[in-house]
Amino acid sequence: MHSAGPSSIIGVVLDMKLTLIGFGVVGQGLVAILTDKAAELRRQHNFAPQIVAVATRSRGSLLHPDGLDPQGLLTAIAAGHLDHYPDAAGLSRGLDPLQIIAQSGAAVLIEAAPSNLQTGQPALDHVRAAFAAGQHVVLANKGPVAVAYHDLVARARAAGRSLLFEATVMAGTPALRTATAGLAGCQIAEVSGVLNGTTNYMLTEMERGLTYADALAQAQQLGYAETDPSADVDGWDAAAKAVILGAALFDQALDLRALPVQGIRHLTPADIAAARAAGERWKLIARITPQAAAVAPARLPLDHPLAAVGGATNAITYTTDLLGAVTLIGPGAGQRVTGAALLADLLAVHQRVSHRSIS
Amino acid sequence: MHSAGPSSIIGVVLDMKLTLIGFGVVGQGLVAILTDKAAELRRQHNFAPQIVAVATRSRGSLLHPDGLDPQGLLTAIAAGHLDHYPDAAGLSRGLDPLQIIAQSGAAVLIEAAPSNLQTGQPALDHVRAAFAAGQHVVLANKGPVAVAYHDLVARARAAGRSLLFEATVMAGTPALRTATAGLAGCQIAEVSGVLNGTTNYMLTEMERGLTYADALAQAQQLGYAETDPSADVDGWDAAAKAVILGAALFDQALDLRALPVQGIRHLTPADIAAARAAGERWKLIARITPQAAAVAPARLPLDHPLAAVGGATNAITYTTDLLGAVTLIGPGAGQRVTGAALLADLLAVHQRVSHRSIS
């Protein structure tokens, strides 16, 4: 570490009780990472996270104020339902998320359940309840921030708690933290990014000769695209990320439904060939300025930093006053990749709590 | 900001008294940036830095516990000497750096004077004196960290103060903060980077047909390379950065003099052509693992993320356990670019102090 941080000074390991709402791919990934890295987190960060509650929509819920066994959680959910988790004194089953948030005694709520991009629900209610209960919030899903960023920031401030959502933009590739911490002191004039891996994969394959339909079928086969691919190919996933970047970096309150959003559905092999003939390449670009945001395919010259990013990889370029262009390239999806973002956010909360505890 | 930080909660602007050792291109750049951004820093970060002392090797020094006028400092140094700064009650002139550090009452020492890469001096003594006086330290020069990282970290911890040096690796492009904050929770298995803009510029020009000698002459004309270009072209600038990355990210204590370091002096137009014929490109690569570090030219395939980085731009790739490869691309030198790194470090100190002050 290039800073002699306070946790290093005191050398005391701090427990942190966590509630996890949603226990699908992302939630299970986080639990697996916390298990794999338990010794490393304790040694390097004096950080000892402890899951006290897990809630799912249809596969049960568990709360134990003294902590749940991570491996037991993974085994139970692999068997299909949290009811398979072994009984123990003090264990509560079947509470709903709001009951759990009120009763958990957790320091942090991790919201990793699917949420509606139009309403932010049900996650939005969970986040509000967590702040009301004095908990920090780490988000894996885009809904609450895309819909109600300013309301949530106000509640976080009033509660003196953190609202963190690194996972929502490029998963573990630190698109938000690079802007807010790395580029602190710079004014960002514009952000442009390849923020949807599925469409970038498809465009890369179309450059290799596939039709749109074949590229989509291949993306679906690989698990990149859903059976209904519209969130990706029509640009809405990238647009929600643009709304979040606009909120987090420019304090904008954009309405996702009002954003100019264009996907890649209309791109033909002839379009791809025309770009190639001109020494250019199609990319689905989200562009955010302090005034506006939009998503549309664009033809970029091959030496543009975003043009070189192929396959499912994501990339983002910040145009700043002091540095000019700074570009960050990395994966934008995946179980461990998203888990890495949640862990980075948890460590940021841990650092904040550590700072306070020794003051 | 994607975190409701404590400075936002309290809404109180915090002064921070700064001492600046070295008032050349970098120091003047920082003062200009702090002046230009005074209102912005106060509004966005509740941050009100105040320069109380400036020391130079041969152009005088000034100390005023109540603060110096930034514009007056720039005007005086533009006229050739800090003696041109107007008199004022309480102003001390001609103190040496150690006297200034002891008497300044500053919260932060900014070391931006040239230092010897073999001994770290005279900056190393200044840094030690600052910690002894309970000051945080922000470094613009590589010497102290390249020579005495572990000693300085121990002193910083004992004093409960921060040691920050973002500027030393890729200037304002946040190579260190991306690794320590953005990738917190990931294990980094390897770092590889194009960390010297001068040689990257020269290699780009040699690909365009210039000989080594012509490319060097052009780099010197543009101010990228010194009259004695050996620090750049023989790889020592990149090697010092590799030592710093090894220390900061892997807790290594590498001896710069013992590092395997090879520059680009021997590369011929025939080498360049041979790489091109193989679909590759020469780059001067610094490579750091938890065990070792080295600098050498390498032939990279054109689709390698570091291969696409042309001209004086820098780039760094972190290979991590959870994310695979994450690459950061941006400028690595320049007055405002280096000033941006110092400002980011000052804001990190400010955030740490703010956290404490409201606890």
XYZ file of C-alpha atoms in Angstrom:
718
model
C 0.000 0.000 0.000
C 1.315 3.414 -0.829
C -0.310 5.011 2.183
C 0.351 4.108 5.748
C -3.306 3.675 6.573
C -4.877 3.764 9.989
C -5.800 0.078 10.030
C -2.106 -0.642 9.705
C -1.395 1.657 12.609
C -3.685 0.021 15.064
C -3.262 -3.542 13.860
C -6.701 -4.454 15.187
C -8.929 -6.593 13.003
C -12.371 -5.066 12.583
C -15.408 -7.272 12.126
C -18.045 -6.026 9.751
C -21.504 -7.550 9.741
C -23.103 -7.802 6.310
C -26.614 -8.414 5.025
C -26.961 -9.778 1.518
C -30.194 -9.296 -0.423
C -30.183 -11.526 -3.483
C -28.225 -14.748 -3.617
C -27.882 -15.475 -7.319
C -24.719 -15.492 -9.409
C -23.423 -12.219 -7.976
C -24.272 -12.850 -4.329
C -22.856 -16.359 -4.403
C -19.761 -15.038 -6.127
C -19.209 -12.510 -3.354
C -19.622 -15.125 -0.635
C -17.169 -17.402 -2.427
C -14.636 -14.577 -2.757
C -14.991 -13.580 0.913
C -14.436 -17.226 1.860
C -11.441 -17.700 -0.436
C -9.869 -14.446 0.694
C -10.712 -14.537 4.399
C -7.096 -14.900 5.516
C -5.809 -12.416 2.942
C -8.381 -9.769 3.899
C -7.567 -10.166 7.564
C -3.814 -10.000 6.987
C -3.689 -7.220 4.408
C -6.638 -5.075 5.443
C -7.441 -6.055 9.048
C -10.851 -6.778 7.604
C -13.087 -9.594 8.851
C -16.467 -9.480 7.081
C -19.212 -11.642 8.531
C -22.489 -12.418 6.761
C -25.333 -12.264 9.265
C -28.274 -12.446 6.850
C -29.166 -13.560 3.338
C -32.534 -12.919 1.704
C -33.830 -14.218 -1.607
C -37.114 -13.698 -3.425
C -38.125 -17.328 -3.753
C -35.430 -19.424 -2.126
C -35.856 -18.449 1.514
C -33.944 -16.225 3.889
C -31.710 -16.624 6.913
C -30.661 -14.340 9.766
C -28.261 -15.083 12.559
C -26.939 -12.062 14.476
C -23.731 -13.954 15.298
C -23.034 -14.801 11.657
C -23.847 -17.472 9.073
C -21.431 -20.081 7.783
C -20.466 -19.051 4.220
C -19.842 -22.584 3.035
C -23.160 -23.666 4.527
C -24.885 -20.879 2.599
C -23.325 -21.945 -0.689
C -24.173 -25.591 -0.072
C -27.781 -24.786 0.827
C -28.392 -22.595 -2.214
C -26.717 -25.164 -4.484
C -29.291 -27.638 -3.146
C -32.012 -25.235 -4.272
C -33.204 -23.406 -1.135
C -31.816 -21.769 2.006
C -34.058 -24.127 4.023
C -31.228 -26.628 3.505
C -29.007 -24.512 5.773
C -28.576 -26.377 9.098
C -30.514 -25.329 12.172
C -28.765 -23.443 14.948
C -29.769 -21.636 18.114
C -30.595 -18.018 17.300
C -31.230 -18.658 13.603
C -34.306 -17.017 12.062
C -35.775 -18.257 8.805
C -38.200 -16.765 6.339
C -38.018 -13.091 7.312
C -38.563 -10.703 4.436
C -35.851 -8.225 3.403
C -37.315 -5.282 5.331
C -37.607 -7.347 8.500
C -34.050 -8.528 8.045
C -32.715 -5.003 7.519
C -34.480 -3.837 10.676
C -33.315 -6.761 12.816
C -29.914 -7.741 11.411
C -27.658 -5.374 13.308
C -25.521 -5.353 10.149
C -23.176 -2.486 9.325
C -23.656 -2.866 5.572
C -26.501 -3.838 3.266
C -25.395 -5.409 -0.006
C -28.196 -5.237 -2.569
C -27.571 -7.842 -5.246
C -31.097 -8.848 -6.239
C -32.556 -8.038 -9.668
C -34.344 -4.691 -9.666
C -36.609 -2.970 -12.121
C -34.778 -0.270 -14.118
C -37.948 1.843 -14.345
C -38.879 1.844 -10.665
C -35.696 0.673 -8.940
C -37.868 -1.653 -6.886
C -37.801 -3.652 -4.748
C -34.170 -2.681 -4.109
C -35.013 0.997 -3.647
C -37.115 0.288 -0.559
C -34.354 -1.882 0.857
C -31.757 0.849 0.408
C -33.970 3.433 2.101
C -34.646 1.072 4.980
C -30.925 0.400 5.371
C -30.086 4.097 5.674
C -32.947 4.531 8.126
C -31.347 1.733 10.172
C -27.933 3.432 10.027
C -26.377 0.971 7.607
C -23.972 1.599 4.747
C -25.178 0.412 1.329
C -23.266 -1.360 -1.422
C -25.176 -1.963 -4.640
C -24.726 -4.579 -7.329
C -27.828 -3.598 -9.241
C -28.398 -0.462 -11.258
C -32.041 0.213 -10.480
C -31.880 2.284 -7.297
C -29.115 4.591 -8.522
C -30.520 4.959 -12.013
C -33.917 5.904 -10.602
C -33.314 7.768 -7.359
C -29.674 8.791 -7.023
C -30.263 12.191 -5.439
C -32.803 10.928 -2.959
C -30.435 8.149 -1.904
C -27.432 10.448 -1.583
C -29.484 12.774 0.611
C -30.515 9.868 2.830
C -26.929 8.576 3.003
C -25.694 12.014 4.062
C -28.406 12.445 6.639
C -27.504 9.043 8.075
C -23.755 9.680 7.851
C -23.363 6.490 5.862
C -21.823 5.522 2.501
C -23.671 4.704 -0.701
C -21.338 2.798 -3.016
C -22.083 1.196 -6.369
C -18.859 0.466 -8.240
C -20.324 -2.811 -9.524
C -23.049 -1.088 -11.529
C -20.926 0.444 -14.289
C -18.031 -1.817 -15.362
C -18.293 -4.375 -12.539
C -14.875 -4.775 -10.896
C -13.049 -2.581 -13.386
C -13.033 0.544 -11.238
C -14.757 3.033 -13.533
C -16.275 5.074 -10.698
C -13.376 4.967 -8.258
C -10.913 5.960 -10.995
C -12.996 9.047 -11.624
C -13.782 10.019 -8.034
C -10.507 9.060 -6.320
C -7.911 8.674 -9.071
C -8.954 11.794 -10.952
C -9.893 13.776 -7.842
C -9.006 17.389 -8.502
C -9.604 17.093 -12.250
C -12.719 18.433 -13.883
C -14.149 15.800 -16.196
C -15.553 17.404 -19.324
C -16.739 14.219 -20.992
C -16.946 10.490 -20.431
C -17.266 8.065 -23.298
C -17.285 4.338 -22.978
C -17.841 0.895 -24.350
C -20.002 -0.161 -21.409
C -21.841 -3.194 -22.762
C -19.738 -6.302 -23.322
C -22.415 -8.265 -25.163
C -22.781 -5.783 -27.996
C -19.038 -5.221 -28.154
C -18.546 -8.956 -28.522
C -21.172 -9.047 -31.268
C -19.620 -6.130 -33.153
C -16.201 -7.789 -32.949
C -17.666 -11.007 -34.365
C -19.510 -9.093 -37.088
C -16.182 -7.581 -38.110
C -14.949 -11.127 -38.475
C -17.738 -11.798 -40.962
C -20.743 -12.914 -38.928
C -24.193 -11.477 -39.559
C -26.003 -9.703 -36.730
C -28.222 -12.786 -36.214
C -25.297 -15.184 -36.067
C -23.317 -12.918 -33.750
C -26.334 -12.689 -31.453
C -26.845 -16.458 -31.474
C -23.182 -16.907 -30.566
C -23.412 -14.354 -27.745
C -26.462 -16.163 -26.409
C -24.691 -19.499 -26.610
C -21.797 -18.098 -24.564
C -24.186 -16.717 -21.958
C -23.344 -13.080 -22.788
C -26.818 -12.282 -24.106
C -30.201 -13.172 -22.632
C -32.912 -15.024 -24.576
C -34.555 -11.609 -24.859
C -31.469 -9.608 -25.806
C -33.120 -6.195 -25.975
C -31.500 -4.748 -22.821
C -28.129 -5.252 -24.486
C -28.680 -4.840 -28.219
C -31.080 -1.914 -27.937
C -28.646 -0.007 -25.709
C -30.608 0.097 -22.462
C -27.957 -1.573 -20.319
C -25.384 0.963 -21.531
C -27.940 3.751 -21.064
C -28.571 2.831 -17.411
C -24.809 2.937 -16.847
C -24.707 6.331 -18.548
C -27.398 7.586 -16.166
C -25.357 6.332 -13.206
C -22.163 7.961 -14.488
C -24.066 11.198 -15.056
C -25.360 11.088 -11.499
C -22.123 10.054 -9.816
C -19.727 12.271 -11.781
C -21.866 15.226 -12.796
C -24.620 15.230 -10.201
C -27.199 14.878 -12.970
C -30.743 13.629 -12.496
C -31.348 12.038 -15.893
C -34.477 10.103 -16.757
C -33.492 6.848 -18.418
C -36.691 6.829 -20.456
C -35.933 10.270 -21.877
C -32.351 9.468 -22.937
C -31.472 9.326 -26.648
C -30.643 5.623 -26.922
C -29.859 3.689 -30.066
C -28.682 0.070 -30.176
C -26.930 -2.070 -32.759
C -29.906 -4.029 -34.128
C -29.914 -2.115 -37.398
C -26.195 -2.574 -38.208
C -25.632 -4.663 -41.348
C -22.565 -6.385 -42.770
C -22.542 -3.545 -45.313
C -22.251 -0.986 -42.484
C -19.385 -2.946 -40.956
C -17.631 -3.196 -44.324
C -18.083 0.516 -45.030
C -16.454 1.404 -41.710
C -13.582 -0.982 -42.341
C -13.009 0.492 -45.800
C -12.702 3.915 -44.161
C -10.192 2.652 -41.564
C -12.853 2.767 -38.875
C -14.731 0.419 -36.563
C -18.252 0.446 -35.103
C -18.577 0.634 -31.337
C -21.668 1.141 -29.194
C -20.660 4.304 -27.340
C -22.206 5.784 -24.209
C -21.316 9.461 -24.014
C -21.884 11.552 -20.909
C -21.166 15.252 -20.450
C -22.102 17.513 -17.534
C -25.164 18.485 -19.573
C -26.397 15.284 -21.204
C -26.000 11.595 -21.930
C -26.698 9.410 -24.934
C -26.006 5.955 -26.319
C -25.482 5.232 -30.004
C -23.245 3.213 -32.311
C -20.357 5.279 -33.639
C -17.602 4.762 -36.164
C -14.240 5.316 -34.491
C -10.849 5.570 -36.177
C -8.735 2.503 -35.444
C -6.242 4.454 -33.341
C -8.976 5.754 -31.016
C -8.395 4.267 -27.544
C -11.914 2.775 -27.484
C -11.587 1.254 -30.961
C -8.915 -1.220 -29.877
C -11.153 -2.801 -27.255
C -12.466 -6.072 -28.679
C -14.705 -8.878 -27.507
C -16.637 -8.601 -24.256
C -14.113 -6.164 -22.751
C -15.321 -2.744 -21.580
C -13.492 0.576 -21.683
C -14.064 4.138 -20.580
C -12.312 7.384 -21.465
C -12.422 10.417 -19.190
C -11.582 13.713 -20.864
C -10.237 15.995 -18.149
C -8.962 19.535 -17.731
C -5.559 18.683 -16.244
C -4.760 15.341 -17.912
C -6.552 15.303 -21.235
C -7.764 11.752 -21.951
C -7.352 8.911 -19.458
C -8.664 5.491 -20.475
C -9.452 2.456 -18.341
C -9.909 -0.956 -19.973
C -11.094 -4.173 -18.321
C -13.823 -6.752 -17.988
C -17.354 -5.459 -17.392
C -19.253 -8.542 -16.277
C -18.882 -11.942 -14.691
C -19.372 -13.514 -11.299
C -15.928 -12.878 -9.826
C -15.559 -9.617 -11.741
C -18.716 -8.237 -10.145
C -17.773 -9.702 -6.770
C -14.490 -7.801 -6.989
C -16.419 -4.522 -7.208
C -18.530 -5.360 -4.159
C -15.383 -6.270 -2.242
C -13.672 -3.015 -3.221
C -16.731 -1.108 -1.981
C -16.762 -3.083 1.281
C -13.085 -2.264 1.782
C -13.862 1.410 1.233
C -16.550 1.251 3.927
C -14.113 -0.627 6.161
C -11.501 2.074 5.656
C -14.022 4.776 6.509
C -15.088 2.940 9.654
C -11.436 2.294 10.622
C -10.599 5.971 10.209
C -13.357 6.860 12.623
C -12.631 4.172 15.152
C -9.127 5.407 15.870
C -9.807 9.116 15.907
C -19.395 11.825 -6.037
C -20.612 8.284 -5.589
C -20.008 8.344 -1.853
C -21.646 10.689 0.584
C -18.403 11.738 2.199
C -17.956 13.291 5.586
C -16.854 16.675 4.280
C -20.212 16.882 2.559
C -21.933 16.068 5.804
C -20.402 18.786 7.849
C -20.153 21.403 5.121
C -17.244 23.044 6.881
C -14.306 24.148 4.770
C -11.034 22.835 6.145
C -7.852 24.848 5.719
C -4.717 22.859 5.059
C -1.330 24.477 5.443
C 1.252 23.328 2.922
C 5.026 23.572 2.631
C 6.522 23.281 -0.826
C 10.144 22.232 -1.265
C 11.224 22.872 -4.830
C 9.648 25.561 -6.950
C 10.510 24.547 -10.499
C 8.151 23.437 -13.241
C 6.229 21.031 -11.001
C 5.969 23.255 -7.928
C 4.910 26.270 -9.962
C 2.400 24.084 -11.778
C 0.849 23.014 -8.506
C 0.600 26.583 -7.219
C -1.018 27.658 -10.497
C -3.519 24.801 -10.307
C -4.381 25.536 -6.662
C -4.931 29.177 -7.615
C -7.036 28.387 -10.688
C -9.118 25.857 -8.794
C -9.448 27.616 -5.442
C -13.197 28.173 -5.767
C -13.805 24.713 -7.241
C -11.848 22.954 -4.474
C -13.716 24.864 -1.803
C -17.104 24.171 -3.362
C -16.630 20.533 -4.364
C -14.306 19.292 -1.639
C -14.575 21.821 1.215
C -10.844 22.089 0.716
C -8.909 25.318 1.229
C -5.166 24.689 0.826
C -2.840 27.459 1.924
C 0.864 27.615 1.085
C 2.800 28.769 4.141
C 6.349 28.096 2.910
C 8.331 27.608 -0.275
C 11.982 26.578 -0.343
C 14.318 26.385 -3.329
C 17.938 25.344 -3.603
C 19.274 28.544 -5.172
C 16.354 30.918 -5.550
C 15.581 31.671 -1.938
C 12.899 30.605 0.481
C 9.875 32.125 2.183
C 7.856 31.259 5.271
C 4.758 32.968 6.582
C 2.721 31.007 9.136
C -0.447 32.814 8.016
C 0.067 31.934 4.360
C 1.804 33.253 1.252
C 0.106 34.828 -1.731
C 0.179 32.276 -4.576
C 0.200 34.884 -7.324
C 2.987 36.743 -5.532
C 5.013 33.524 -5.416
C 4.614 32.926 -9.143
C 5.483 36.522 -9.948
C 8.577 36.457 -7.738
C 9.932 33.213 -9.171
C 9.200 34.392 -12.716
C 11.425 37.365 -11.894
C 14.180 34.906 -10.958
C 14.219 34.757 -7.134
C 11.817 34.579 -4.187
C 13.500 37.754 -2.842
C 11.153 39.548 -5.240
C 8.203 38.497 -3.067
C 6.927 41.583 -1.201
C 7.766 42.131 2.452
C 5.135 41.513 5.094
C 4.964 41.358 8.867
C 5.741 37.828 10.016
C 7.519 36.837 6.779
C 10.790 34.917 7.152
C 13.259 34.716 4.291
C 16.230 32.479 3.614
C 15.488 29.604 5.991
C 16.730 26.251 4.777
C 14.273 23.384 4.169
C 14.871 21.697 7.530
C 14.330 24.968 9.392
C 11.178 25.568 7.398
C 9.808 22.090 8.093
C 10.441 22.542 11.813
C 8.893 26.010 11.968
C 6.160 26.018 9.327
C 3.274 24.568 11.285
C 2.198 23.003 7.969
C 0.031 19.897 7.816
C 1.658 18.631 4.631
C 5.130 18.700 3.123
C 5.185 18.592 -0.666
C 8.624 17.510 -1.893
C 9.040 18.608 -5.489
C 12.762 19.316 -5.686
C 15.141 17.208 -7.782
C 16.574 14.338 -5.775
C 19.375 11.888 -6.396
C 18.051 8.460 -7.473
C 20.982 6.698 -5.754
C 20.727 8.401 -2.362
C 17.268 9.966 -2.389
C 18.872 13.111 -1.015
C 18.311 15.842 -0.099
C 14.596 14.975 -0.253
C 14.983 11.963 2.013
C 16.088 14.102 4.961
C 13.190 16.471 4.338
C 10.672 13.644 4.378
C 12.053 12.227 7.619
C 11.991 15.673 9.211
C 8.394 16.157 8.117
C 7.235 12.932 9.744
C 9.165 13.837 12.872
C 7.226 17.109 12.880
C 3.909 15.262 12.472
C 3.347 16.291 8.876
C 1.889 14.297 5.996
C 4.167 13.951 2.950
C 3.309 14.186 -0.723
C 6.156 13.453 -3.119
C 6.726 14.574 -6.685
C 10.199 13.069 -6.916
C 11.116 9.422 -7.075
C 14.300 9.429 -5.012
C 13.032 8.967 -1.462
C 10.606 6.160 -2.312
C 12.968 4.392 -4.686
C 15.710 4.409 -2.043
C 14.007 4.140 1.343
C 10.385 3.086 0.952
C 10.204 0.797 3.965
C 11.959 3.206 6.293
C 9.598 5.981 5.235
C 6.477 3.840 5.602
C 7.575 2.886 9.114
C 8.088 6.540 10.021
C 4.737 7.502 8.498
C 2.975 4.824 10.529
C 4.748 5.767 13.729
C 3.697 9.370 13.168
C 0.140 8.415 12.128
C 0.611 10.353 8.913
C 0.245 9.636 5.181
C 3.033 9.098 2.662
C 1.661 9.619 -0.841
C 3.517 9.639 -4.151
C 1.071 9.217 -7.027
C 3.095 11.701 -9.100
C 6.165 9.479 -9.226
C 4.887 6.735 -11.528
C 2.611 8.078 -14.289
C 2.182 11.620 -12.951
C -1.529 12.467 -12.790
C -2.653 9.270 -14.489
C -3.555 7.403 -11.298
C -1.383 4.292 -11.617
C -0.984 3.829 -7.850
C -4.474 4.789 -6.741
C -6.043 2.524 -9.369
C -4.094 -0.380 -7.897
C -4.516 0.396 -4.211
C -8.084 1.771 -4.171
C -9.676 0.721 -7.452
C -8.333 -2.823 -7.356
C -8.531 -3.181 -3.559
C -9.428 -6.762 -2.816
C -7.709 -8.107 -5.920
C -4.344 -9.794 -5.758
C -2.092 -8.344 -8.430
C 0.082 -11.054 -9.945
C 1.956 -8.850 -12.392
C 2.241 -5.250 -13.488
C 3.599 -4.324 -16.886
C 3.792 -0.855 -18.241
C 4.981 1.672 -20.744
C 6.198 4.074 -18.058
C 8.585 6.328 -19.987
C 6.976 8.699 -22.449
C 10.216 9.840 -24.058
C 11.252 6.402 -25.265
C 7.699 5.559 -26.289
C 7.615 8.702 -28.376
C 10.961 7.760 -29.941
C 9.840 4.199 -30.718
C 6.646 5.528 -32.308
C 8.710 7.883 -34.478
C 11.157 5.102 -35.388
C 8.181 3.051 -36.591
C 7.381 6.011 -38.823
C 10.845 5.684 -40.359
C 13.148 7.813 -38.223
C 16.518 6.503 -37.077
C 17.257 6.303 -33.366
C 19.425 9.432 -33.607
C 16.773 11.448 -35.432
C 14.028 10.284 -33.075
C 16.179 11.325 -30.113
C 16.937 14.717 -31.628
C 13.217 15.256 -32.194
C 12.389 14.223 -28.613
C 15.004 16.657 -27.337
C 13.621 19.441 -29.525
C 10.140 18.849 -28.062
C 11.516 18.938 -24.522
C 10.698 15.268 -23.886
C 14.351 14.219 -23.588
C 17.159 15.908 -21.667
C 20.445 16.941 -23.267
C 21.866 13.868 -21.537
C 19.093 11.428 -22.441
C 20.465 8.424 -20.567
C 17.880 8.389 -17.762
C 15.225 7.871 -20.420
C 16.856 5.901 -23.227
C 18.844 3.564 -20.968
C 15.727 2.659 -19.006
C 16.587 4.148 -15.606
C 13.542 6.382 -15.343
C 11.285 3.398 -16.026
C 13.360 1.296 -13.634
C 12.927 3.770 -10.766
C 9.172 3.653 -11.388
C 9.339 -0.146 -11.362
C 11.072 -0.021 -7.969
C 8.332 2.268 -6.647
C 5.564 0.013 -7.994
C 7.316 -3.002 -6.477
C 7.461 -1.257 -3.120
C 3.960 0.183 -3.136
C 2.118 -2.828 -4.550
C 4.247 -5.790 -3.451
C 6.058 -4.438 -0.425
C 9.381 -5.155 -2.127
C 12.695 -3.574 -1.200
C 14.423 -3.583 -4.570
C 17.793 -2.008 -5.200
C 17.600 0.094 -8.340
C 21.270 -0.564 -9.092
C 20.720 -4.330 -9.020
C 17.701 -4.320 -11.366
C 18.010 -5.897 -14.827
C 17.577 -2.766 -16.934
C 17.933 -2.463 -20.670
C 17.099 0.636 -22.714
C 16.366 1.288 -26.376
C 19.760 2.657 -27.480
C 20.608 -0.506 -29.397
C 17.370 -0.722 -31.413
C 17.928 -0.267 -35.143
C 15.576 0.431 -38.038
C 16.115 -3.231 -38.947
C 14.799 -4.316 -35.523
C 11.772 -2.092 -35.965
C 11.125 -3.483 -39.446
C 11.511 -7.085 -38.302
C 8.888 -6.533 -35.579
C 6.535 -4.889 -38.019
C 6.928 -7.769 -40.484
C 5.904 -10.144 -37.687
C 2.821 -8.061 -36.828
C 4.506 -6.761 -33.691
C 5.759 -3.522 -32.220
C 8.662 -2.637 -29.903
C 7.808 -1.117 -26.537
C 10.064 -0.407 -23.564
C 8.314 -2.487 -20.908
C 8.733 -2.325 -17.158
C 7.560 -5.585 -15.650
C 7.005 -6.066 -11.926
C 5.901 -9.213 -10.126
C 5.739 -9.884 -6.384
C 9.217 -11.427 -6.739
C 11.112 -9.202 -9.152
C 11.224 -6.260 -11.496
C 12.957 -5.564 -14.790
C 12.971 -3.129 -17.692
C 13.646 -4.139 -21.291
C 12.362 -3.525 -24.806
C 9.873 -6.174 -25.881
C 8.071 -7.023 -29.103
C 4.317 -7.011 -28.461
C 1.589 -8.262 -30.794
C -0.410 -5.333 -32.172
C -3.561 -6.329 -30.284
C -1.756 -6.256 -26.916
C -3.263 -3.431 -24.832
C 0.156 -1.816 -24.367
C 1.009 -2.024 -28.076
C -1.679 0.467 -29.058
C -0.227 3.206 -26.858
C 1.683 5.604 -29.110
C 3.672 8.785 -28.678
C 4.499 10.119 -25.221
C 1.471 8.423 -23.639
C 2.003 5.962 -20.784
C 0.058 2.818 -19.963
C 0.010 0.162 -17.289
C -1.619 -3.261 -17.147
C -2.428 -4.972 -13.849
C -2.957 -8.717 -14.080
C -5.233 -9.674 -11.204
C -6.843 -12.749 -9.687
C -10.454 -11.575 -9.844
C -10.452 -9.384 -12.954
C -7.739 -10.667 -15.234
C -6.104 -7.726 -17.028
C -7.046 -4.118 -16.298
C -5.248 -1.407 -18.255
C -4.930 2.309 -17.549
C -3.749 4.681 -20.293
C -2.898 8.353 -19.950
C -0.220 11.034 -19.958
C 2.842 10.391 -17.801
C 4.537 13.766 -17.655
C 3.961 17.485 -17.937
C 3.498 20.434 -15.611
C -0.257 20.270 -15.139
C -0.280 16.478 -15.420
C 2.140 16.171 -12.500
C 0.330 18.892 -10.590
C -2.858 16.861 -10.934
C -1.207 13.962 -9.091
C -0.069 16.217 -6.245
C -3.571 17.653 -5.989
C -5.132 14.166 -5.906
C -2.748 13.232 -3.079
C -3.564 16.436 -1.189
C -7.267 15.660 -1.527
C -6.620 12.170 -0.137
C -4.885 13.703 2.894
C -7.738 16.180 3.211
C -10.265 13.346 3.181
C -8.323 11.501 5.881
C -8.142 14.611 8.039
C -11.845 15.320 7.450
C -12.787 11.798 8.492
C -10.971 12.291 11.757
C -12.200 15.748 12.471
C -15.863 14.762 12.542
C -15.554 11.532 14.448
